[in-house]
Amino acid sequence: KDLGNVEVDVRGANSDTDFDGQLNMVETIVNADMCEAIAIAPLQADQIANALTGAKIPVLAIDTNFDQAETFIGTAHEDAAYQGGKYVAEKIGKGGKVIKKIIEDSQCSIDTEDDGKIYIKGVILANIQGESTSEARVAGYKKALEEGGCEIISTQYTDGVGDKAVTVTDGVLQSFTDIDAIVCCADDVALGASRAIKQAGRDGDGIIVCGFD
């Protein structure tokens, strides 16, 4: 628009899980030589990268990077989730006072072995299974929590929807009595998890909820 001589055609898949729809759209555009550049937020980066292999036009990756992109605008999702997971692990296990408060104020338990290392029980609420951004965030959370001595007792997928996160979290709370943290791959999912905790009467358990925006 600012250049004044660029025509922009905006297209999108039917949903965040419409992997094949986005792939077919890209293949059609490339094969028909319909444009001189593509800006895309890939639902499955590897799939889109393969479709754009050999494309003779500039490609801009948005939100999730891939090899065929000349330029990337977005977040390092795995690194960002790692920082969130590291914060959670440090907050739960930060000194005797924090640990003592969690034990006194809740029914959750923090297990210790003979080496004195703290073992925290955590749950990961992901967005869409197989979607590049969500899986990168899961990987970052998982790495940080495991390094911090956290046992990941469940990884659940919520499609990034808050209402579904409520249902999923409710099931997790019924399945596990000892949960110290729930880390989420979207802020709406974190809000849903918080609602479920409150509805279950577990808001006094000291469960830490971490979101991602």
Coordinates of N, CA and C in Angstrom, one line a residue:
K1 N 0.8 -1.2 0.0 CA 0.0 0.0 0.0 C 0.9 1.3 0.0
D2 N 1.9 1.2 0.8 CA 2.8 2.4 0.9 C 3.5 2.6 -0.4
L3 N 3.9 1.6 -1.1 CA 4.6 1.7 -2.4 C 3.7 2.2 -3.5
G4 N 2.4 1.9 -3.4 CA 1.5 2.4 -4.3 C 1.3 1.6 -5.6
N5 N 2.2 0.6 -5.8 CA 2.2 -0.1 -7.1 C 2.2 -1.7 -6.8
V6 N 1.8 -2.1 -5.6 CA 1.8 -3.5 -5.3 C 0.4 -3.9 -5.0
E7 N -0.1 -5.0 -5.7 CA -1.4 -5.5 -5.5 C -1.2 -6.7 -4.5
V8 N -2.0 -6.7 -3.4 CA -1.9 -7.7 -2.4 C -3.1 -8.6 -2.4
D9 N -2.9 -9.9 -2.5 CA -4.0 -10.9 -2.5 C -3.9 -11.6 -1.2
V10 N -4.9 -11.5 -0.3 CA -4.8 -12.1 1.0 C -5.6 -13.4 1.0
R11 N -5.0 -14.5 1.3 CA -5.7 -15.8 1.3 C -5.3 -16.5 2.6
G12 N -6.2 -17.4 3.0 CA -6.0 -18.2 4.3 C -6.6 -19.5 4.2
A13 N -6.1 -20.4 5.0 CA -6.7 -21.8 5.2 C -8.0 -21.6 6.0
N14 N -8.8 -22.6 5.9 CA -10.1 -22.6 6.6 C -10.0 -22.6 8.1
S15 N -8.9 -23.1 8.7 CA -8.6 -23.2 10.1 C -7.2 -23.4 10.4
D16 N -6.8 -23.3 11.6 CA -5.4 -23.5 12.0 C -5.0 -25.0 11.8
T17 N -5.9 -25.9 11.6 CA -5.6 -27.3 11.5 C -5.8 -27.7 10.0
D18 N -6.1 -26.8 9.1 CA -6.3 -27.1 7.7 C -4.9 -27.1 7.0
F19 N -4.1 -28.1 7.4 CA -2.7 -28.2 6.8 C -2.8 -28.4 5.3
D20 N -3.6 -29.4 4.9 CA -3.6 -29.7 3.4 C -4.2 -28.5 2.6
G21 N -5.2 -27.8 3.2 CA -5.7 -26.7 2.5 C -4.7 -25.6 2.3
Q22 N -3.9 -25.3 3.2 CA -2.8 -24.3 3.0 C -1.8 -24.8 2.0
L23 N -1.4 -26.1 2.1 CA -0.5 -26.7 1.2 C -1.0 -26.6 -0.3
N24 N -2.2 -27.0 -0.5 CA -2.8 -26.9 -1.8 C -2.9 -25.5 -2.4
M25 N -3.1 -24.5 -1.5 CA -3.2 -23.1 -1.9 C -1.8 -22.6 -2.4
V26 N -0.8 -23.0 -1.6 CA 0.6 -22.6 -2.0 C 1.0 -23.3 -3.3
E27 N 0.7 -24.6 -3.4 CA 1.1 -25.3 -4.7 C 0.4 -24.7 -5.9
T28 N -0.8 -24.3 -5.7 CA -1.6 -23.7 -6.8 C -1.0 -22.3 -7.2
I29 N -0.7 -21.5 -6.2 CA -0.1 -20.2 -6.5 C 1.3 -20.3 -7.2
V30 N 2.1 -21.2 -6.7 CA 3.4 -21.4 -7.3 C 3.4 -22.0 -8.7
N31 N 2.6 -23.0 -8.9 CA 2.5 -23.7 -10.2 C 1.9 -22.8 -11.3
A32 N 1.0 -21.9 -10.9 CA 0.3 -21.1 -11.8 C 1.0 -19.8 -12.0
D33 N 2.1 -19.6 -11.3 CA 2.9 -18.4 -11.4 C 2.0 -17.1 -11.2
M34 N 1.3 -17.2 -10.1 CA 0.3 -16.2 -9.8 C 0.8 -14.9 -9.1
C35 N 2.0 -14.9 -8.6 CA 2.5 -13.8 -7.9 C 4.0 -13.6 -8.0
E36 N 4.5 -12.5 -7.5 CA 6.0 -12.2 -7.6 C 6.6 -12.3 -6.3
A37 N 5.9 -12.6 -5.2 CA 6.4 -12.8 -3.9 C 5.3 -13.4 -3.0
I38 N 5.7 -14.1 -2.0 CA 4.8 -14.8 -1.0 C 5.2 -14.4 0.4
A39 N 4.3 -14.0 1.2 CA 4.5 -13.9 2.6 C 3.5 -14.9 3.3
I40 N 4.0 -15.8 4.1 CA 3.2 -16.8 4.7 C 3.6 -17.2 6.1
A41 N 2.5 -17.5 6.9 CA 2.7 -18.0 8.2 C 2.4 -19.5 8.1
P42 N 3.4 -20.4 8.0 CA 3.1 -21.8 7.7 C 2.5 -22.5 8.9
L43 N 1.5 -23.4 8.6 CA 0.9 -24.2 9.6 C 1.8 -25.4 9.9
Q44 N 2.4 -25.9 8.9 CA 3.4 -27.0 9.0 C 4.6 -26.6 8.2
A45 N 5.7 -26.1 8.8 CA 6.8 -25.5 8.1 C 7.5 -26.4 7.1
D46 N 7.7 -27.7 7.5 CA 8.3 -28.6 6.6 C 7.5 -28.8 5.3
Q47 N 6.2 -28.9 5.5 CA 5.3 -29.1 4.3 C 5.4 -28.0 3.4
I48 N 5.3 -26.8 3.9 CA 5.4 -25.6 3.1 C 6.7 -25.4 2.5
A49 N 7.8 -25.7 3.2 CA 9.1 -25.6 2.7 C 9.3 -26.5 1.5
N50 N 8.8 -27.7 1.5 CA 8.9 -28.6 0.4 C 8.1 -28.1 -0.8
A51 N 7.0 -27.5 -0.6 CA 6.2 -26.9 -1.7 C 6.8 -25.7 -2.3
L52 N 7.6 -25.0 -1.6 CA 8.3 -23.8 -2.1 C 9.7 -24.1 -2.6
T53 N 10.2 -25.3 -2.5 CA 11.5 -25.7 -3.1 C 11.5 -25.4 -4.6
G54 N 12.5 -24.7 -5.0 CA 12.6 -24.4 -6.4 C 11.8 -23.2 -6.9
A55 N 11.0 -22.6 -6.0 CA 10.2 -21.4 -6.4 C 11.1 -20.3 -6.7
K56 N 10.9 -19.6 -7.8 CA 11.8 -18.5 -8.2 C 11.3 -17.1 -7.8
I57 N 10.6 -17.0 -6.7 CA 10.1 -15.8 -6.1 C 10.6 -15.6 -4.7
P58 N 10.7 -14.4 -4.2 CA 11.0 -14.2 -2.8 C 9.9 -14.7 -1.9
V59 N 10.4 -15.3 -0.7 CA 9.5 -15.8 0.3 C 9.7 -15.2 1.6
L60 N 8.7 -14.7 2.2 CA 8.8 -14.1 3.6 C 8.0 -15.0 4.6
A61 N 8.8 -15.5 5.6 CA 8.1 -16.3 6.6 C 7.7 -15.5 7.7
I62 N 6.4 -15.7 8.2 CA 5.9 -15.0 9.3 C 5.6 -15.9 10.4
D63 N 6.0 -15.6 11.6 CA 5.7 -16.4 12.9 C 6.6 -17.6 13.0
T64 N 6.7 -18.4 11.9 CA 7.5 -19.6 12.0 C 8.5 -19.6 10.8
N65 N 9.7 -19.8 11.0 CA 10.7 -19.7 9.9 C 10.9 -21.1 9.3
F66 N 11.4 -21.1 8.0 CA 11.8 -22.3 7.3 C 12.8 -22.0 6.3
D67 N 13.5 -23.0 5.8 CA 14.7 -22.9 5.0 C 14.5 -22.0 3.7
Q68 N 13.4 -22.2 3.1 CA 13.2 -21.5 1.8 C 12.9 -20.0 1.9
A69 N 12.7 -19.6 3.1 CA 12.4 -18.1 3.3 C 13.6 -17.3 3.3
E70 N 13.5 -16.2 2.6 CA 14.6 -15.2 2.5 C 14.6 -14.3 3.7
T71 N 13.5 -14.0 4.3 CA 13.3 -13.1 5.4 C 12.3 -13.7 6.4
F72 N 12.5 -13.5 7.7 CA 11.6 -14.0 8.7 C 11.2 -12.9 9.6
I73 N 9.9 -12.8 9.9 CA 9.4 -11.9 10.9 C 8.7 -12.7 11.9
G74 N 9.1 -12.7 13.2 CA 8.4 -13.5 14.2 C 9.2 -13.7 15.5
T75 N 8.8 -14.7 16.2 CA 9.4 -15.0 17.5 C 10.2 -16.3 17.4
A76 N 11.3 -16.4 18.2 CA 12.0 -17.6 18.4 C 11.2 -18.4 19.4
H77 N 10.2 -19.2 19.0 CA 9.2 -19.8 19.9 C 9.8 -20.8 20.9
E78 N 10.7 -21.6 20.4 CA 11.3 -22.5 21.3 C 12.1 -21.8 22.4
D79 N 12.9 -20.8 22.0 CA 13.7 -20.1 23.0 C 12.8 -19.3 24.0
A80 N 11.7 -18.7 23.5 CA 10.8 -18.0 24.4 C 10.1 -18.9 25.4
A81 N 9.7 -20.1 24.9 CA 9.0 -21.0 25.8 C 10.0 -21.6 26.8
Y82 N 11.3 -21.7 26.4 CA 12.3 -22.2 27.3 C 12.5 -21.2 28.5
Q83 N 12.4 -19.9 28.2 CA 12.5 -18.9 29.2 C 11.3 -19.0 30.2
G84 N 10.1 -19.2 29.6 CA 9.0 -19.3 30.5 C 9.1 -20.6 31.4
G85 N 9.5 -21.7 30.8 CA 9.6 -22.9 31.6 C 10.7 -22.8 32.7
K86 N 11.8 -22.1 32.3 CA 12.9 -21.9 33.3 C 12.4 -21.0 34.5
Y87 N 11.6 -20.0 34.2 CA 11.0 -19.1 35.2 C 10.1 -19.9 36.2
V88 N 9.3 -20.8 35.6 CA 8.4 -21.6 36.4 C 9.1 -22.5 37.3
A89 N 10.1 -23.2 36.7 CA 10.9 -24.2 37.5 C 11.6 -23.5 38.7
E90 N 12.2 -22.3 38.4 CA 12.9 -21.5 39.4 C 12.0 -21.0 40.4
K91 N 10.8 -20.6 40.0 CA 9.8 -20.0 41.0 C 9.4 -21.0 42.0
I92 N 9.1 -22.2 41.5 CA 8.6 -23.3 42.4 C 9.7 -23.8 43.3
G93 N 10.9 -23.9 42.8 CA 12.0 -24.4 43.6 C 12.9 -23.4 44.1
K94 N 12.5 -22.2 44.2 CA 13.4 -21.1 44.7 C 13.4 -21.0 46.2
G95 N 14.3 -21.8 46.8 CA 14.5 -21.7 48.2 C 13.5 -22.3 49.1
G96 N 13.8 -22.5 50.4 CA 12.9 -23.2 51.3 C 11.6 -22.5 51.5
K97 N 11.5 -21.2 51.5 CA 10.3 -20.4 51.8 C 9.2 -20.7 50.8
V98 N 9.6 -20.6 49.5 CA 8.6 -20.9 48.5 C 8.1 -22.3 48.5
I99 N 9.0 -23.2 48.7 CA 8.6 -24.7 48.8 C 7.8 -24.9 50.0
K100 N 8.1 -24.3 51.1 CA 7.3 -24.5 52.3 C 5.9 -23.9 52.2
K101 N 5.8 -22.8 51.5 CA 4.5 -22.2 51.4 C 3.6 -23.0 50.5
I102 N 4.2 -23.6 49.4 CA 3.4 -24.4 48.5 C 2.9 -25.6 49.3
I103 N 3.8 -26.3 50.1 CA 3.4 -27.5 50.8 C 2.3 -27.1 51.9
E104 N 2.5 -26.0 52.5 CA 1.5 -25.7 53.6 C 0.2 -25.2 53.0
D105 N 0.2 -24.6 51.9 CA -1.0 -24.0 51.4 C -1.8 -24.9 50.5
S106 N -1.3 -26.1 50.1 CA -1.9 -26.9 49.2 C -1.8 -28.4 49.5
Q107 N -2.5 -29.2 48.7 CA -2.4 -30.6 48.8 C -1.3 -31.2 47.8
C108 N -0.7 -30.3 47.0 CA 0.3 -30.7 46.1 C 1.6 -31.1 46.8
S109 N 2.3 -32.0 46.3 CA 3.5 -32.5 46.9 C 4.7 -32.2 46.0
I110 N 5.8 -31.9 46.6 CA 7.1 -31.8 45.9 C 8.0 -32.9 46.3
D111 N 8.3 -33.8 45.4 CA 9.1 -34.9 45.8 C 10.6 -34.6 45.8
T112 N 11.3 -35.3 46.7 CA 12.8 -35.1 46.7 C 13.4 -36.5 46.8
E113 N 14.5 -36.6 46.2 CA 15.3 -37.9 46.2 C 16.4 -37.7 47.2
D114 N 17.2 -38.8 47.3 CA 18.3 -38.8 48.3 C 19.3 -37.7 48.0
D115 N 19.4 -37.3 46.7 CA 20.4 -36.2 46.3 C 19.9 -34.8 46.7
G116 N 18.7 -34.7 47.2 CA 18.1 -33.5 47.6 C 17.6 -32.6 46.5
K117 N 17.6 -33.2 45.3 CA 17.1 -32.4 44.1 C 15.6 -32.4 44.2
I118 N 15.0 -31.3 43.8 CA 13.5 -31.1 43.8 C 12.9 -31.6 42.5
Y119 N 11.9 -32.4 42.7 CA 11.2 -32.9 41.5 C 9.8 -32.4 41.5
I120 N 9.5 -31.5 40.5 CA 8.3 -30.8 40.4 C 7.4 -31.5 39.4
K121 N 6.1 -31.5 39.6 CA 5.2 -32.1 38.6 C 4.5 -31.1 37.8
G122 N 4.7 -31.2 36.5 CA 4.2 -30.2 35.6 C 3.3 -30.7 34.4
V123 N 2.4 -29.9 33.9 CA 1.6 -30.3 32.8 C 1.8 -29.3 31.7
I124 N 1.9 -29.7 30.4 CA 2.0 -28.8 29.3 C 0.7 -28.8 28.5
L125 N 0.1 -27.7 28.3 CA -1.1 -27.5 27.5 C -0.7 -26.9 26.1
A126 N -0.6 -27.7 25.1 CA -0.2 -27.3 23.8 C -1.3 -26.8 23.0
N127 N -1.1 -26.3 21.8 CA -2.1 -25.8 20.9 C -2.6 -26.9 20.0
I128 N -2.0 -27.0 18.8 CA -2.4 -27.9 17.8 C -1.3 -28.9 17.5
Q129 N -1.6 -30.2 17.6 CA -0.6 -31.2 17.4 C -0.2 -31.2 15.9
G130 N 1.1 -31.2 15.8 CA 1.7 -31.1 14.4 C 2.0 -29.8 13.9
E131 N 1.4 -28.7 14.5 CA 1.5 -27.4 14.0 C 2.9 -26.8 14.5
S132 N 3.7 -26.3 13.6 CA 5.1 -26.0 13.8 C 5.3 -25.1 15.0
T133 N 4.5 -24.0 15.1 CA 4.7 -23.1 16.2 C 4.4 -23.7 17.6
S134 N 3.3 -24.5 17.7 CA 3.0 -25.1 18.9 C 4.0 -26.1 19.3
E135 N 4.5 -26.9 18.4 CA 5.5 -27.9 18.7 C 6.8 -27.3 19.2
A136 N 7.2 -26.2 18.6 CA 8.4 -25.5 19.0 C 8.3 -25.0 20.5
R137 N 7.1 -24.5 20.8 CA 6.9 -24.0 22.2 C 6.9 -25.2 23.2
V138 N 6.3 -26.3 22.8 CA 6.3 -27.5 23.6 C 7.8 -27.9 23.9
A139 N 8.6 -27.9 22.8 CA 10.0 -28.4 23.0 C 10.7 -27.4 23.9
G140 N 10.5 -26.1 23.8 CA 11.2 -25.2 24.7 C 10.8 -25.4 26.2
Y141 N 9.5 -25.5 26.4 CA 9.0 -25.8 27.8 C 9.6 -27.1 28.3
K142 N 9.5 -28.1 27.5 CA 10.0 -29.4 28.0 C 11.4 -29.4 28.4
K143 N 12.2 -28.8 27.6 CA 13.7 -28.7 27.9 C 13.9 -28.0 29.2
A144 N 13.3 -26.8 29.3 CA 13.5 -26.0 30.6 C 13.0 -26.7 31.8
L145 N 11.8 -27.3 31.7 CA 11.2 -28.0 32.9 C 12.0 -29.2 33.3
E146 N 12.5 -30.0 32.3 CA 13.3 -31.1 32.7 C 14.6 -30.7 33.2
E147 N 15.2 -29.7 32.7 CA 16.5 -29.2 33.3 C 16.3 -28.7 34.7
G148 N 15.1 -28.2 35.0 CA 14.8 -27.7 36.3 C 14.3 -28.8 37.3
G149 N 14.4 -30.0 36.9 CA 14.0 -31.1 37.7 C 12.5 -31.4 37.8
C150 N 11.8 -31.0 36.7 CA 10.3 -31.2 36.7 C 10.0 -32.4 36.0
E151 N 9.1 -33.2 36.5 CA 8.5 -34.3 35.9 C 7.3 -33.9 35.1
I152 N 7.3 -34.0 33.8 CA 6.1 -33.7 33.0 C 5.2 -34.8 33.0
I153 N 4.1 -34.7 33.7 CA 3.2 -35.8 33.9 C 2.1 -35.9 32.8
S154 N 2.0 -34.9 32.0 CA 1.0 -34.9 30.9 C 1.2 -33.8 29.9
T155 N 1.1 -34.1 28.6 CA 1.0 -33.1 27.5 C -0.3 -33.2 26.8
Q156 N -1.1 -32.2 26.8 CA -2.4 -32.2 26.2 C -2.5 -31.1 25.1
Y157 N -3.4 -31.4 24.1 CA -3.6 -30.4 23.0 C -5.0 -29.8 23.2
T158 N -5.0 -28.5 23.0 CA -6.2 -27.7 23.2 C -6.7 -27.0 22.0
D159 N -6.0 -27.1 20.8 CA -6.3 -26.3 19.6 C -6.1 -24.8 19.8
G160 N -5.5 -24.4 20.9 CA -5.3 -23.0 21.2 C -6.6 -22.3 21.6
V161 N -7.6 -23.0 22.0 CA -8.9 -22.5 22.3 C -9.2 -22.5 23.9
G162 N -9.5 -21.4 24.4 CA -9.7 -21.2 25.9 C -10.7 -22.2 26.4
D163 N -11.9 -22.3 25.8 CA -13.0 -23.1 26.3 C -12.5 -24.6 26.3
K164 N -11.8 -25.0 25.3 CA -11.3 -26.4 25.2 C -10.3 -26.6 26.3
A165 N -9.5 -25.6 26.6 CA -8.5 -25.7 27.6 C -9.1 -25.9 29.0
V166 N -10.3 -25.3 29.2 CA -11.1 -25.5 30.5 C -11.4 -27.0 30.6
T167 N -11.9 -27.6 29.6 CA -12.3 -29.0 29.6 C -11.1 -29.9 29.8
V168 N -10.0 -29.6 29.0 CA -8.8 -30.4 29.1 C -8.2 -30.3 30.5
T169 N -8.1 -29.1 31.0 CA -7.5 -28.9 32.3 C -8.3 -29.6 33.4
D170 N -9.7 -29.6 33.3 CA -10.5 -30.3 34.2 C -10.2 -31.8 34.3
G171 N -10.0 -32.3 33.1 CA -9.7 -33.8 33.0 C -8.3 -34.0 33.7
V172 N -7.4 -33.1 33.5 CA -6.0 -33.3 34.0 C -6.1 -33.2 35.6
L173 N -6.9 -32.3 36.1 CA -7.0 -32.1 37.5 C -7.7 -33.3 38.2
Q174 N -8.6 -34.0 37.4 CA -9.2 -35.2 38.0 C -8.3 -36.4 38.0
S175 N -7.4 -36.4 37.0 CA -6.5 -37.5 36.8 C -5.3 -37.4 37.8
F176 N -4.8 -36.2 38.1 CA -3.6 -36.0 38.9 C -3.9 -35.1 40.1
T177 N -3.6 -35.7 41.3 CA -3.9 -34.9 42.5 C -2.7 -33.9 42.8
D178 N -1.5 -34.3 42.3 CA -0.3 -33.5 42.5 C 0.2 -32.8 41.2
I179 N -0.1 -31.6 41.1 CA 0.3 -30.7 40.0 C 0.8 -29.4 40.6
D180 N 2.1 -29.1 40.2 CA 2.7 -27.9 40.7 C 2.6 -26.7 39.7
A181 N 2.6 -27.1 38.4 CA 2.6 -26.1 37.3 C 1.9 -26.5 36.1
I182 N 1.2 -25.6 35.4 CA 0.7 -25.9 34.1 C 1.2 -24.8 33.1
V183 N 2.0 -25.2 32.1 CA 2.5 -24.2 31.2 C 1.8 -24.4 29.9
C184 N 1.4 -23.2 29.3 CA 0.5 -23.2 28.2 C 1.1 -22.5 27.0
C185 N 0.7 -23.0 25.8 CA 1.3 -22.5 24.5 C 0.6 -21.3 24.0
A186 N -0.4 -20.8 24.7 CA -1.2 -19.6 24.3 C -1.8 -18.9 25.5
D187 N -1.9 -17.6 25.5 CA -2.5 -16.9 26.7 C -4.0 -17.3 26.9
D188 N -4.7 -17.5 25.8 CA -6.1 -17.9 26.0 C -6.2 -19.2 26.6
V189 N -5.3 -20.1 26.3 CA -5.2 -21.4 27.0 C -4.9 -21.3 28.4
A190 N -4.0 -20.4 28.8 CA -3.6 -20.2 30.2 C -4.8 -19.6 31.0
L191 N -5.6 -18.8 30.3 CA -6.8 -18.2 31.0 C -7.8 -19.4 31.2
G192 N -8.0 -20.2 30.2 CA -8.9 -21.4 30.4 C -8.4 -22.3 31.5
A193 N -7.1 -22.6 31.6 CA -6.6 -23.4 32.6 C -6.8 -22.8 34.0
S194 N -6.7 -21.5 34.1 CA -6.9 -20.8 35.4 C -8.4 -20.9 35.8
R195 N -9.3 -20.8 34.8 CA -10.7 -20.9 35.1 C -11.0 -22.3 35.6
A196 N -10.4 -23.3 35.0 CA -10.7 -24.7 35.4 C -10.2 -25.0 36.8
I197 N -9.0 -24.4 37.1 CA -8.5 -24.6 38.5 C -9.4 -24.0 39.5
K198 N -9.9 -22.8 39.2 CA -10.8 -22.1 40.1 C -12.1 -22.9 40.2
Q199 N -12.7 -23.3 39.1 CA -14.0 -24.1 39.1 C -13.8 -25.4 39.9
A200 N -12.7 -26.0 39.9 CA -12.4 -27.3 40.6 C -12.1 -27.1 42.1
G201 N -12.1 -25.8 42.5 CA -11.8 -25.5 43.9 C -10.3 -25.7 44.2
R202 N -9.5 -25.7 43.2 CA -8.0 -26.0 43.4 C -7.2 -24.7 43.3
D203 N -7.9 -23.5 43.4 CA -7.1 -22.3 43.3 C -6.3 -22.0 44.5
G204 N -6.4 -22.7 45.6 CA -5.6 -22.6 46.7 C -4.4 -23.6 46.7
D205 N -4.3 -24.4 45.7 CA -3.2 -25.4 45.6 C -1.9 -24.8 45.3
G206 N -1.8 -23.6 44.9 CA -0.5 -23.0 44.5 C 0.0 -23.5 43.2
I207 N -0.9 -23.9 42.3 CA -0.5 -24.3 40.9 C -0.2 -23.1 40.1
I208 N 1.0 -23.0 39.6 CA 1.5 -21.9 38.8 C 1.0 -22.2 37.3
V209 N 0.4 -21.1 36.7 CA 0.0 -21.2 35.3 C 0.8 -20.2 34.5
C210 N 1.5 -20.7 33.5 CA 2.3 -19.8 32.6 C 1.7 -19.8 31.2
G211 N 1.5 -18.6 30.7 CA 1.0 -18.4 29.3 C 2.1 -18.0 28.3
F212 N 1.7 -17.9 27.1 CA 2.6 -17.5 26.0 C 1.9 -16.6 25.1
D213 N 2.4 -15.4 24.9 CA 1.8 -14.5 23.9 C 2.8 -14.1 22.9

